[in-house]
Amino acid sequence: MITYWIDLIGTFMFAISGALAAWDKKMYHDIFGVSFTAFVTAIGGGTLRDVILGIHPIVWVKDQSYIIAIALGVLVTVVFRTILLRYKRSLFLFDTIGIGFYTILGVQKSLAFGVNPWAAVIMGMMSAIFGGVIRDTLVNEIPLIFSRQIYATACLAGATVYILLGYTGIDLEVNMILSIILIISIRLFALRKRWSLPYLTKENKW
Amino acid sequence: MITYWIDLIGTFMFAISGALAAWDKKMYHDIFGVSFTAFVTAIGGGTLRDVILGIHPIVWVKDQSYIIAIALGVLVTVVFRTILLRYKRSLFLFDTIGIGFYTILGVQKSLAFGVNPWAAVIMGMMSAIFGGVIRDTLVNEIPLIFSRQIYATACLAGATVYILLGYTGIDLEVNMILSIILIISIRLFALRKRWSLPYLTKENKW
Amino acid sequence: MITYWIDLIGTFMFAISGALAAWDKKMYHDIFGVSFTAFVTAIGGGTLRDVILGIHPIVWVKDQSYIIAIALGVLVTVVFRTILLRYKRSLFLFDTIGIGFYTILGVQKSLAFGVNPWAAVIMGMMSAIFGGVIRDTLVNEIPLIFSRQIYATACLAGATVYILLGYTGIDLEVNMILSIILIISIRLFALRKRWSLPYLTKENKW
């Protein structure tokens, strides 16, 4: 139940992030462009995960709450965009919390479907970030995960810790919370300290 | 039965539209480039719909008539391209009729698989336009649905009307025909009157 | 069994080709960028094939050997990149052998799932080349199959011969070997003789 509401709130947050990104580009400035970008941002990651795992029906085609959550996200963006843009920093926080949850939910769902642990880590990361990759591609920007690759790596780290802690017999809820906090912390510290991944050769620091 | 033939003729028409688009670009000017573009244009929308809905086997992998229809479309384009290009306006008409049918077929198929009404509207539109999106992306143009977004919106409007009329208990065939005519009319009028969607802010009329 | 090992070795080879391509681009020069590109290059074609055919679970989500093979490919690339780049020509040979095998494995798998022969030819080609298409798109180059379309056409030719020979009742292993050799030969001769497909109009030789 709590998972269901987290999922809906995450969908709503991702829709806002997609709608805001579309808004910034004049090309996508009418109601269709904004809604379309919000929609694929919100459902992209989960749909890819479920199609690869062969989980049907995909949640948003069965349960209309997801589409209502996206519509609300678009409405909120259109009405409150000036305020939203002023609090961009808090938005990043919400986005980061959402991605933390999505990663661990994706790992859980994958493991429940008999996926091997390595693939579960990858599926967790993909379900969390793929919506953002589509969003950035649609509005013609280099996907954030390539320019700030530490963000995707934070998801991989959190997912790995979640699986490793799982072998210790730790309480499931405690494990979830610890792993999510790890993902959020890495991302926030990376932003603050301008961390990035080590480059593989010295001459290519750019 | 009639639906099957409409589907095949639609596949043939979409293949022609893909092959012609590839032809216009020198980069795709050999027989592989033209065939490849025709193929993905023709099957893209329906394949995405069936993969998301989890409908297997997908029609074109089961029934070879679809691939024969695409091959015929490529052949017709290669042989009659001069004539086809002269009657570009009629081609747009055929494309519009095809999209009208595909939208409503997509909605029907989605509803039959237990999809919620909101998602069925989106799936109907996606199955109709996604082939064209792939076509435009492959030949390196901005997808038409973003520059002339009224076209995709016409599909959403027709699909919505089809579902709303469905609740009134209207005869299925009458409902189909009315909804398809609505889609075609909006698109043709939009072309004629240079309609577009309202922009969301005044300063961004461009 | 032998098929399983060929599949793993092919995954390893494709991962190297993806990692090397990412390496060439500074943008993808940290460990995440190189691994990500290697991963999607290695699993892209097979995943697309299985998703379209509705085959679940997809091999790499079930069997972790595939992900280990990819990790090894990345490791080998990072450690031996200077040597690998010196023997680029041999790499092309390995890539070509891999693509030959993948094409015929793709055709076999498709036929086993009741796919019609025409679609099986297309699925065979797609499963062999799609990983490379994603690789080239990610590192921002025009996919090789469009600039040297004879490569994809070689796959189509081999797949077609495999299916036609199948009707003659020829021994399965002999048929596989003959078809794979055909694909490899066309690609190697095309490279050597700078073969390309006939252009469809004279004025567009470019």
Coordinates of C-alpha atoms in Angstrom, one line a residue:
Chain A
M1 CA 0.0 0.0 0.0
I2 CA 2.7 2.5 1.0
T3 CA 4.6 1.3 -2.1
Y4 CA 1.6 2.1 -4.2
W5 CA 1.4 5.7 -3.0
I6 CA 5.2 6.2 -3.3
D7 CA 4.9 5.0 -6.9
L8 CA 2.0 7.4 -7.6
I9 CA 3.8 10.4 -6.0
G10 CA 7.0 9.5 -7.9
T11 CA 5.0 9.5 -11.2
F12 CA 3.6 12.9 -10.3
M13 CA 7.1 14.3 -9.5
F14 CA 8.6 12.8 -12.7
A15 CA 5.7 14.4 -14.7
I16 CA 6.5 17.8 -13.2
S17 CA 10.2 17.4 -14.1
G18 CA 9.3 16.4 -17.7
A19 CA 6.7 19.2 -18.1
L20 CA 9.2 21.8 -16.7
A21 CA 11.9 20.6 -19.1
A22 CA 9.6 20.9 -22.1
W23 CA 8.5 24.3 -20.9
D24 CA 12.1 25.6 -21.1
K25 CA 12.2 24.8 -24.8
K26 CA 10.0 26.9 -27.0
M27 CA 9.7 24.0 -29.4
Y28 CA 7.6 22.1 -26.9
H29 CA 5.6 25.0 -25.6
D30 CA 2.0 24.1 -26.5
I31 CA -0.2 21.9 -24.3
F32 CA 0.5 18.7 -26.4
G33 CA 4.3 19.1 -26.3
V34 CA 4.3 19.7 -22.5
S35 CA 1.9 16.8 -21.8
F36 CA 3.7 14.4 -24.1
T37 CA 7.1 15.1 -22.6
A38 CA 5.6 14.8 -19.0
F39 CA 4.0 11.5 -20.0
V40 CA 7.1 9.7 -21.4
T41 CA 9.3 11.1 -18.6
A42 CA 6.9 9.7 -16.0
I43 CA 6.3 6.2 -17.4
G44 CA 9.5 5.6 -19.5
G45 CA 11.6 3.9 -16.9
G46 CA 8.9 1.6 -15.4
T47 CA 7.6 0.7 -18.8
L48 CA 11.1 -0.4 -20.1
R49 CA 11.6 -2.4 -16.9
D50 CA 8.3 -4.2 -17.2
V51 CA 8.7 -4.9 -20.9
I52 CA 12.1 -6.4 -20.4
L53 CA 10.9 -8.5 -17.4
G54 CA 7.8 -9.5 -19.3
I55 CA 5.5 -8.2 -16.5
H56 CA 2.0 -7.6 -17.9
P57 CA -0.3 -5.7 -17.6
I58 CA 2.0 -2.7 -17.2
V59 CA 0.7 -0.6 -14.3
W60 CA -0.4 2.6 -16.1
V61 CA -2.4 0.7 -18.8
K62 CA -4.3 -1.2 -16.0
D63 CA -4.7 1.5 -13.3
Q64 CA -5.8 5.0 -14.4
S65 CA -4.5 6.6 -11.2
Y66 CA -1.1 6.9 -12.9
I67 CA -2.5 8.9 -15.8
I68 CA -4.4 11.1 -13.5
A69 CA -1.2 11.7 -11.5
I70 CA 0.6 12.7 -14.7
A71 CA -2.3 15.1 -15.7
L72 CA -2.1 16.7 -12.2
G73 CA 1.7 17.1 -12.7
V74 CA 1.1 18.9 -16.0
L75 CA -1.6 21.1 -14.4
V76 CA 0.5 22.0 -11.4
T77 CA 3.4 22.9 -13.7
V78 CA 1.3 25.1 -16.0
V79 CA -0.3 26.9 -13.1
F80 CA 2.7 27.2 -10.7
R81 CA 5.6 27.3 -13.1
T82 CA 7.0 30.6 -11.8
I83 CA 7.0 29.4 -8.2
L84 CA 8.4 26.0 -9.3
L85 CA 11.3 27.6 -11.2
R86 CA 12.1 29.7 -8.2
Y87 CA 12.5 26.6 -6.0
K88 CA 14.6 24.6 -8.5
R89 CA 16.9 23.5 -5.7
S90 CA 14.0 21.9 -3.8
L91 CA 12.9 20.3 -7.0
F92 CA 16.2 18.6 -7.4
L93 CA 15.8 17.3 -3.8
F94 CA 12.4 15.8 -4.7
D95 CA 13.8 14.3 -7.9
T96 CA 16.6 12.8 -5.9
I97 CA 14.3 11.3 -3.4
G98 CA 12.1 9.9 -6.1
I99 CA 15.1 8.3 -7.9
G100 CA 16.2 6.7 -4.6
F101 CA 12.9 5.0 -4.1
Y102 CA 12.5 4.0 -7.7
T103 CA 15.9 2.3 -7.8
I104 CA 15.1 0.1 -4.8
L105 CA 11.5 -0.6 -5.9
G106 CA 13.0 -1.7 -9.3
V107 CA 15.5 -4.0 -7.6
Q108 CA 12.7 -5.6 -5.5
K109 CA 10.4 -6.1 -8.4
S110 CA 13.2 -7.6 -10.5
L111 CA 14.3 -10.0 -7.7
A112 CA 10.6 -11.1 -7.2
F113 CA 10.5 -12.1 -10.9
G114 CA 13.6 -14.3 -10.6
V115 CA 16.1 -11.9 -12.1
N116 CA 19.7 -12.6 -11.1
P117 CA 21.3 -10.1 -8.7
W118 CA 23.6 -8.4 -11.2
A119 CA 20.7 -7.8 -13.6
A120 CA 18.5 -6.6 -10.8
V121 CA 21.0 -3.9 -10.0
I122 CA 21.0 -2.8 -13.6
M123 CA 17.2 -2.9 -13.9
G124 CA 16.9 -0.9 -10.7
M125 CA 19.1 1.9 -12.1
M126 CA 17.4 1.8 -15.5
S127 CA 13.9 2.0 -14.1
A128 CA 14.9 5.1 -12.1
I129 CA 16.8 7.0 -14.7
F130 CA 15.4 6.0 -18.1
G131 CA 12.5 8.4 -17.9
G132 CA 15.0 11.3 -17.4
V133 CA 17.1 10.0 -20.4
I134 CA 14.0 10.1 -22.7
R135 CA 13.1 13.6 -21.3
D136 CA 16.6 15.0 -22.1
T137 CA 16.7 13.3 -25.5
L138 CA 13.2 14.8 -26.4
V139 CA 14.2 18.3 -25.5
N140 CA 17.5 17.9 -27.3
E141 CA 19.9 18.0 -24.5
I142 CA 22.7 15.5 -23.7
P143 CA 21.2 13.2 -21.1
L144 CA 22.2 14.3 -17.6
I145 CA 23.4 10.7 -16.8
F146 CA 26.2 11.2 -19.3
S147 CA 27.3 14.6 -18.2
R148 CA 27.0 13.9 -14.5
Q149 CA 27.5 10.2 -14.4
I150 CA 27.9 10.1 -10.7
Y151 CA 24.0 10.3 -10.5
A152 CA 23.5 6.9 -12.2
T153 CA 26.4 5.5 -10.3
A154 CA 24.8 6.5 -7.0
C155 CA 21.8 4.3 -8.1
L156 CA 24.1 1.3 -8.9
A157 CA 25.8 1.7 -5.5
G158 CA 22.5 1.9 -3.6
A159 CA 21.1 -1.1 -5.4
T160 CA 24.3 -3.1 -4.8
V161 CA 24.3 -2.3 -1.1
Y162 CA 20.6 -3.3 -0.9
I163 CA 21.4 -6.7 -2.4
L164 CA 24.5 -7.3 -0.3
L165 CA 22.6 -6.3 3.0
G166 CA 19.8 -8.6 1.9
Y167 CA 22.2 -11.6 2.4
T168 CA 22.9 -10.6 6.0
G169 CA 19.2 -11.3 6.9
I170 CA 18.7 -7.6 7.9
D171 CA 15.1 -6.4 8.3
L172 CA 13.6 -5.6 4.8
E173 CA 12.3 -2.1 5.7
V174 CA 15.6 -1.1 7.4
N175 CA 17.5 -2.3 4.4
M176 CA 15.3 -0.3 2.0
I177 CA 15.6 2.9 4.0
L178 CA 19.4 2.5 4.4
S179 CA 19.9 1.9 0.6
I180 CA 17.6 4.8 -0.3
I181 CA 19.4 7.2 2.1
L182 CA 22.8 6.0 0.5
I183 CA 21.6 6.9 -3.0
I184 CA 20.3 10.3 -1.9
S185 CA 23.4 11.1 0.1
I186 CA 25.8 10.3 -2.8
R187 CA 23.8 12.5 -5.1
L188 CA 23.5 15.4 -2.7
F189 CA 27.2 15.3 -1.8
A190 CA 28.2 14.9 -5.4
L191 CA 26.2 18.1 -6.2
R192 CA 27.8 19.9 -3.3
K193 CA 31.4 18.9 -3.7
R194 CA 31.2 18.6 -7.5
W195 CA 32.3 15.0 -7.3
S196 CA 32.7 13.0 -10.4
L197 CA 33.8 9.6 -11.4
P198 CA 37.5 9.0 -11.9
Y199 CA 38.6 9.4 -15.5
L200 CA 40.3 6.4 -16.9
T201 CA 43.3 8.2 -18.4
K202 CA 45.1 11.2 -17.2
E203 CA 45.4 13.0 -20.5
N204 CA 41.6 13.0 -20.9
K205 CA 40.6 15.2 -18.0
W206 CA 38.4 17.8 -19.6
Chain B
M1 CA -12.2 -9.5 -41.8
I2 CA -12.7 -6.0 -43.0
T3 CA -10.4 -4.9 -40.2
Y4 CA -7.7 -7.2 -41.4
W5 CA -7.7 -5.7 -44.9
I6 CA -7.8 -2.2 -43.5
D7 CA -4.7 -3.1 -41.5
L8 CA -2.9 -4.5 -44.5
I9 CA -3.7 -1.5 -46.7
G10 CA -2.6 0.8 -43.9
T11 CA 0.7 -1.1 -43.7
F12 CA 1.1 -0.7 -47.4
M13 CA 0.4 3.1 -47.2
F14 CA 2.8 3.6 -44.3
A15 CA 5.5 1.7 -46.2
I16 CA 5.1 4.0 -49.1
S17 CA 5.3 7.1 -46.9
G18 CA 8.5 5.7 -45.3
A19 CA 10.1 4.7 -48.6
L20 CA 9.3 8.2 -50.1
A21 CA 10.8 10.0 -47.1
A22 CA 14.0 7.8 -47.3
W23 CA 14.1 8.6 -51.0
D24 CA 14.2 12.3 -50.4
K25 CA 17.4 11.9 -48.4
K26 CA 20.5 10.9 -50.4
M27 CA 21.9 9.1 -47.3
Y28 CA 19.2 6.5 -47.6
H29 CA 19.2 6.2 -51.3
D30 CA 20.1 2.5 -51.9
I31 CA 17.7 -0.4 -51.7
F32 CA 18.5 -1.3 -48.1
G33 CA 18.0 2.2 -46.7
V34 CA 14.7 2.6 -48.5
S35 CA 13.4 -0.8 -47.5
F36 CA 14.6 -0.4 -43.9
T37 CA 12.9 2.9 -43.5
A38 CA 9.7 1.6 -45.1
F39 CA 9.7 -1.4 -42.8
V40 CA 10.1 0.5 -39.5
T41 CA 7.6 3.2 -40.5
A42 CA 5.0 0.5 -41.3
I43 CA 5.4 -1.7 -38.3
G44 CA 6.7 0.7 -35.6
G45 CA 3.4 1.9 -34.1
G46 CA 1.7 -1.4 -34.0
T47 CA 4.7 -3.2 -32.6
L48 CA 5.2 -0.7 -29.8
R49 CA 1.5 -1.0 -28.9
D50 CA 1.6 -4.8 -28.8
V51 CA 4.8 -5.0 -26.9
I52 CA 3.5 -2.6 -24.2
L53 CA 0.2 -4.5 -24.1
G54 CA 2.0 -7.8 -24.0
I55 CA 0.1 -9.1 -27.1
H56 CA 2.0 -12.0 -28.7
P57 CA 2.7 -13.1 -31.3
I58 CA 2.9 -9.7 -32.9
V59 CA 1.0 -9.8 -36.3
W60 CA 3.9 -9.3 -38.7
V61 CA 6.0 -12.0 -37.1
K62 CA 3.1 -14.5 -37.4
D63 CA 1.5 -13.5 -40.7
Q64 CA 3.7 -12.9 -43.7
S65 CA 1.1 -10.8 -45.5
Y66 CA 2.3 -7.8 -43.7
I67 CA 5.9 -8.2 -44.9
I68 CA 4.6 -8.7 -48.5
A69 CA 2.5 -5.6 -48.1
I70 CA 5.6 -3.6 -47.1
A71 CA 7.6 -5.1 -50.0
L72 CA 4.9 -4.1 -52.4
G73 CA 4.9 -0.6 -50.9
V74 CA 8.7 -0.3 -51.6
L75 CA 8.3 -1.7 -55.1
V76 CA 5.5 0.8 -55.9
T77 CA 7.6 3.7 -54.5
V78 CA 10.7 2.7 -56.6
V79 CA 8.7 2.3 -59.8
F80 CA 6.2 5.1 -59.5
R81 CA 8.0 7.7 -57.4
T82 CA 7.7 10.5 -60.0
I83 CA 3.9 10.1 -60.1
L84 CA 3.7 9.7 -56.3
L85 CA 5.6 12.9 -55.7
R86 CA 3.4 14.8 -58.2
Y87 CA 0.3 13.8 -56.2
K88 CA 1.8 14.5 -52.8
R89 CA -1.5 16.2 -51.7
S90 CA -3.5 13.0 -52.3
L91 CA -0.8 11.0 -50.4
F92 CA -1.4 13.2 -47.4
L93 CA -5.1 12.4 -47.7
F94 CA -4.3 8.6 -47.7
D95 CA -2.0 9.0 -44.8
T96 CA -4.7 10.9 -42.9
I97 CA -7.3 8.2 -43.6
G98 CA -4.8 5.5 -42.5
I99 CA -4.0 7.4 -39.2
G100 CA -7.8 7.8 -38.5
F101 CA -8.3 4.0 -38.9
Y102 CA -5.2 3.0 -36.9
T103 CA -6.1 5.3 -34.0
I104 CA -9.6 3.7 -33.6
L105 CA -8.2 0.1 -34.2
G106 CA -5.6 0.8 -31.5
V107 CA -8.2 2.0 -29.0
Q108 CA -10.4 -1.1 -29.7
K109 CA -7.5 -3.5 -29.3
S110 CA -6.4 -1.8 -26.1
L111 CA -9.9 -1.9 -24.6
A112 CA -10.2 -5.6 -25.5
F113 CA -7.1 -6.3 -23.5
G114 CA -8.5 -4.6 -20.3
V115 CA -6.7 -1.3 -20.7
N116 CA -8.2 1.6 -18.8
P117 CA -9.9 4.2 -21.0
W118 CA -7.3 7.0 -20.5
A119 CA -4.5 4.6 -21.5
A120 CA -6.5 3.3 -24.4
V121 CA -6.7 6.8 -25.8
I122 CA -3.0 7.2 -25.5
M123 CA -2.3 3.8 -27.0
G124 CA -4.6 4.5 -29.9
M125 CA -2.7 7.7 -30.7
M126 CA 0.7 6.1 -30.2
S127 CA 0.0 3.2 -32.5
A128 CA -1.1 5.6 -35.2
I129 CA 1.7 8.1 -35.1
F130 CA 4.8 6.2 -33.8
G131 CA 5.8 4.8 -37.2
G132 CA 5.9 8.3 -38.5
V133 CA 8.0 9.5 -35.5
I134 CA 10.5 6.7 -36.3
R135 CA 10.5 7.6 -40.0
D136 CA 11.2 11.3 -39.3
T137 CA 13.9 10.5 -36.7
L138 CA 15.6 8.0 -39.2
V139 CA 15.8 10.6 -42.0
N140 CA 17.0 13.2 -39.5
E141 CA 14.0 15.5 -39.4
I142 CA 12.1 16.9 -36.4
P143 CA 9.1 14.5 -36.1
L144 CA 6.1 16.1 -37.7
I145 CA 4.0 15.5 -34.5
F146 CA 6.2 18.1 -32.7
S147 CA 6.1 20.8 -35.4
R148 CA 2.4 20.2 -36.3
Q149 CA 1.1 19.0 -33.0
I150 CA -2.5 19.4 -34.0
Y151 CA -2.1 16.1 -36.0
A152 CA -1.5 14.0 -32.9
T153 CA -4.1 16.0 -31.0
A154 CA -6.7 15.1 -33.7
C155 CA -6.0 11.4 -32.8
L156 CA -6.5 12.0 -29.1
A157 CA -9.8 13.9 -29.8
G158 CA -11.1 11.1 -32.1
A159 CA -10.1 8.4 -29.6
T160 CA -11.8 10.3 -26.7
V161 CA -15.0 10.7 -28.7
Y162 CA -15.0 7.0 -29.6
I163 CA -14.8 6.1 -25.9
L164 CA -17.4 8.6 -24.7
L165 CA -19.8 7.6 -27.5
G166 CA -19.2 4.0 -26.4
Y167 CA -20.9 4.7 -23.1
T168 CA -24.1 5.9 -24.9
G169 CA -24.7 2.4 -26.3
I170 CA -24.4 3.6 -29.9
D171 CA -23.9 1.0 -32.6
L172 CA -20.2 0.0 -32.8
E173 CA -19.8 0.5 -36.6
V174 CA -21.5 3.9 -36.5
N175 CA -19.2 5.0 -33.6
M176 CA -16.1 3.9 -35.4
I177 CA -17.1 5.7 -38.6
L178 CA -18.0 8.9 -36.7
S179 CA -14.7 8.9 -34.7
I180 CA -12.6 8.3 -37.8
I181 CA -14.3 11.0 -39.7
L182 CA -13.7 13.4 -36.8
I183 CA -9.9 12.7 -36.9
I184 CA -9.7 13.1 -40.6
S185 CA -11.7 16.3 -40.5
I186 CA -9.6 18.0 -37.8
R187 CA -6.4 17.1 -39.7
L188 CA -7.7 18.4 -43.1
F189 CA -9.1 21.6 -41.6
A190 CA -6.0 22.1 -39.6
L191 CA -4.0 21.8 -42.8
R192 CA -6.3 24.2 -44.7
K193 CA -6.7 26.9 -42.0
R194 CA -3.2 26.5 -40.6
W195 CA -4.7 25.7 -37.2
S196 CA -2.5 25.0 -34.3
L197 CA -2.8 24.4 -30.6
P198 CA -3.0 27.4 -28.3
Y199 CA 0.4 28.4 -26.9
L200 CA 0.6 28.4 -23.2
T201 CA 2.1 31.9 -22.8
K202 CA 1.7 35.0 -24.9
E203 CA 5.3 35.9 -25.2
N204 CA 6.2 32.6 -26.7
K205 CA 4.3 32.8 -29.9
W206 CA 6.9 32.0 -32.5
Chain C
M1 CA 25.7 -26.2 -25.3
I2 CA 28.0 -25.1 -28.1
T3 CA 25.4 -22.5 -28.9
Y4 CA 25.5 -21.2 -25.3
W5 CA 29.2 -20.7 -25.4
I6 CA 29.1 -19.0 -28.8
D7 CA 26.4 -16.7 -27.4
L8 CA 28.6 -15.8 -24.3
I9 CA 31.7 -15.3 -26.5
G10 CA 29.6 -13.1 -28.8
T11 CA 28.4 -11.0 -25.8
F12 CA 32.0 -10.6 -24.7
M13 CA 33.1 -9.5 -28.2
F14 CA 30.3 -7.1 -28.6
A15 CA 31.1 -5.6 -25.2
I16 CA 34.7 -5.0 -26.3
S17 CA 33.5 -3.3 -29.4
G18 CA 31.1 -1.1 -27.4
A19 CA 33.7 -0.2 -24.8
L20 CA 36.3 0.7 -27.5
A21 CA 33.8 2.9 -29.3
A22 CA 33.0 4.7 -26.0
W23 CA 36.7 5.1 -25.3
D24 CA 37.3 6.9 -28.5
K25 CA 34.9 9.6 -27.4
K26 CA 36.0 11.8 -24.5
M27 CA 32.4 12.3 -23.5
Y28 CA 32.2 8.7 -22.4
H29 CA 35.6 8.4 -20.9
D30 CA 34.8 7.5 -17.3
I31 CA 34.1 4.0 -16.1
F32 CA 30.3 4.4 -16.1
G33 CA 30.2 5.7 -19.7
V34 CA 32.4 2.9 -21.0
S35 CA 30.5 0.2 -19.1
F36 CA 27.1 1.5 -20.1
T37 CA 28.0 1.6 -23.8
A38 CA 29.5 -1.8 -23.6
F39 CA 26.4 -3.2 -21.9
V40 CA 23.8 -1.8 -24.4
T41 CA 26.0 -2.8 -27.3
A42 CA 26.2 -6.4 -26.0
I43 CA 22.6 -7.0 -25.1
G44 CA 20.7 -4.6 -27.4
G45 CA 20.1 -6.9 -30.4
G46 CA 19.1 -10.0 -28.4
T47 CA 16.9 -8.0 -26.0
L48 CA 15.0 -6.4 -28.9
R49 CA 14.5 -9.8 -30.6
D50 CA 13.2 -11.4 -27.4
V51 CA 10.9 -8.5 -26.5
I52 CA 9.3 -8.6 -30.0
L53 CA 9.0 -12.4 -29.9
G54 CA 7.7 -12.3 -26.4
I55 CA 10.4 -14.7 -25.1
H56 CA 10.7 -14.4 -21.3
P57 CA 12.8 -14.5 -19.3
I58 CA 15.4 -12.7 -21.4
V59 CA 18.7 -14.6 -21.1
W60 CA 20.8 -11.9 -19.4
V61 CA 18.2 -11.2 -16.6
K62 CA 18.1 -14.9 -15.8
D63 CA 21.7 -16.0 -16.3
Q64 CA 24.4 -13.9 -14.7
S65 CA 27.1 -15.3 -17.0
Y66 CA 26.1 -12.7 -19.6
I67 CA 26.8 -9.8 -17.3
I68 CA 30.1 -11.4 -16.2
A69 CA 31.0 -11.7 -19.8
I70 CA 30.3 -8.0 -20.4
A71 CA 32.3 -7.0 -17.3
L72 CA 35.2 -9.1 -18.6
G73 CA 34.9 -7.3 -21.9
V74 CA 35.1 -3.9 -20.2
L75 CA 38.1 -5.0 -18.1
V76 CA 40.0 -6.4 -21.1
T77 CA 39.3 -3.1 -23.0
V78 CA 40.5 -0.9 -20.2
V79 CA 43.7 -3.0 -19.6
F80 CA 44.6 -3.9 -23.2
R81 CA 43.2 -1.0 -25.1
T82 CA 46.6 0.0 -26.7
I83 CA 47.0 -3.5 -28.1
L84 CA 43.4 -3.8 -29.1
L85 CA 43.6 -0.6 -31.1
R86 CA 46.8 -1.8 -32.8
Y87 CA 44.9 -4.9 -34.0
K88 CA 41.8 -3.1 -35.2
R89 CA 41.7 -5.2 -38.3
S90 CA 41.5 -8.5 -36.4
L91 CA 38.8 -6.9 -34.2
F92 CA 36.8 -6.3 -37.4
L93 CA 37.2 -10.0 -38.2
F94 CA 36.0 -11.1 -34.8
D95 CA 33.0 -8.7 -35.0
T96 CA 32.2 -10.1 -38.4
I97 CA 32.3 -13.7 -37.1
G98 CA 30.1 -12.7 -34.2
I99 CA 27.6 -11.1 -36.5
G100 CA 27.5 -14.2 -38.7
F101 CA 26.7 -16.4 -35.8
Y102 CA 24.2 -14.1 -34.2
T103 CA 22.2 -13.7 -37.4
I104 CA 21.8 -17.5 -37.8
L105 CA 21.1 -18.0 -34.1
G106 CA 18.4 -15.3 -34.4
V107 CA 16.8 -17.0 -37.4
Q108 CA 16.7 -20.3 -35.5
K109 CA 15.2 -18.9 -32.4
S110 CA 12.6 -17.0 -34.4
L111 CA 11.6 -20.1 -36.4
A112 CA 11.4 -22.1 -33.2
F113 CA 8.8 -19.6 -31.9
G114 CA 6.6 -19.9 -35.0
V115 CA 7.7 -16.8 -36.7
N116 CA 7.1 -16.7 -40.5
P117 CA 10.2 -17.1 -42.7
W118 CA 10.3 -13.5 -43.9
A119 CA 10.1 -12.1 -40.4
A120 CA 12.7 -14.6 -39.2
V121 CA 15.2 -13.2 -41.8
I122 CA 14.5 -9.7 -40.5
M123 CA 14.7 -10.7 -36.9
G124 CA 18.0 -12.5 -37.5
M125 CA 19.5 -9.4 -39.0
M126 CA 18.1 -7.1 -36.3
S127 CA 19.4 -9.2 -33.5
A128 CA 22.9 -9.2 -35.0
I129 CA 23.2 -5.5 -35.9
F130 CA 20.9 -3.6 -33.4
G131 CA 23.5 -3.6 -30.7
G132 CA 25.9 -1.8 -33.1
V133 CA 23.2 0.6 -34.1
I134 CA 22.7 1.6 -30.4
R135 CA 26.5 1.8 -29.9
D136 CA 26.9 4.2 -32.8
T137 CA 23.9 6.3 -31.8
L138 CA 25.2 6.6 -28.2
V139 CA 28.6 7.8 -29.3
N140 CA 26.9 10.2 -31.8
E141 CA 28.0 8.6 -35.1
I142 CA 25.8 7.7 -38.0
P143 CA 25.1 4.0 -37.6
L144 CA 27.5 1.9 -39.6
I145 CA 24.6 0.0 -41.2
F146 CA 23.5 3.2 -43.0
S147 CA 26.9 4.2 -44.2
R148 CA 28.0 0.7 -45.2
Q149 CA 24.7 -0.9 -45.9
I150 CA 26.3 -3.9 -47.5
Y151 CA 27.0 -5.2 -43.9
A152 CA 23.3 -5.5 -43.0
T153 CA 22.5 -6.9 -46.4
A154 CA 25.1 -9.6 -45.9
C155 CA 23.1 -10.7 -42.9
L156 CA 19.8 -10.7 -44.9
A157 CA 21.5 -12.8 -47.6
G158 CA 22.9 -15.4 -45.2
A159 CA 19.6 -15.6 -43.3
T160 CA 17.7 -16.1 -46.6
V161 CA 20.1 -18.8 -47.8
Y162 CA 19.8 -20.6 -44.4
I163 CA 16.0 -20.7 -44.7
L164 CA 16.0 -21.8 -48.4
L165 CA 18.6 -24.5 -47.7
G166 CA 16.4 -25.6 -44.8
Y167 CA 13.7 -26.6 -47.3
T168 CA 16.1 -28.9 -49.1
G169 CA 16.4 -31.1 -46.0
I170 CA 20.1 -30.4 -45.7
D171 CA 21.8 -31.3 -42.4
L172 CA 21.2 -28.5 -39.8
E173 CA 24.8 -28.1 -38.8
V174 CA 26.1 -28.0 -42.4
N175 CA 23.4 -25.4 -43.2
M176 CA 24.4 -23.2 -40.3
I177 CA 28.1 -23.3 -41.2
L178 CA 27.4 -22.6 -44.9
S179 CA 25.2 -19.6 -44.1
I180 CA 27.6 -18.2 -41.5
I181 CA 30.5 -18.5 -44.0
L182 CA 28.4 -16.7 -46.6
I183 CA 27.7 -13.7 -44.3
I184 CA 31.4 -13.5 -43.3
S185 CA 32.6 -13.8 -46.9
I186 CA 30.3 -11.1 -48.2
R187 CA 31.4 -8.7 -45.4
L188 CA 35.1 -9.4 -45.9
F189 CA 34.9 -9.1 -49.7
A190 CA 32.8 -5.9 -49.4
L191 CA 35.5 -4.4 -47.2
R192 CA 38.3 -5.5 -49.6
K193 CA 36.7 -4.5 -52.8
R194 CA 34.8 -1.5 -51.4
W195 CA 31.6 -3.1 -52.6
S196 CA 28.3 -1.3 -52.0
L197 CA 24.7 -1.7 -52.9
P198 CA 23.5 -0.4 -56.2
Y199 CA 22.1 3.1 -55.9
L200 CA 18.6 3.5 -57.2
T201 CA 19.2 6.4 -59.4
K202 CA 22.2 7.4 -61.4
E203 CA 22.3 11.1 -60.4
N204 CA 22.6 10.2 -56.7
K205 CA 25.9 8.5 -56.7
W206 CA 27.7 10.4 -53.9

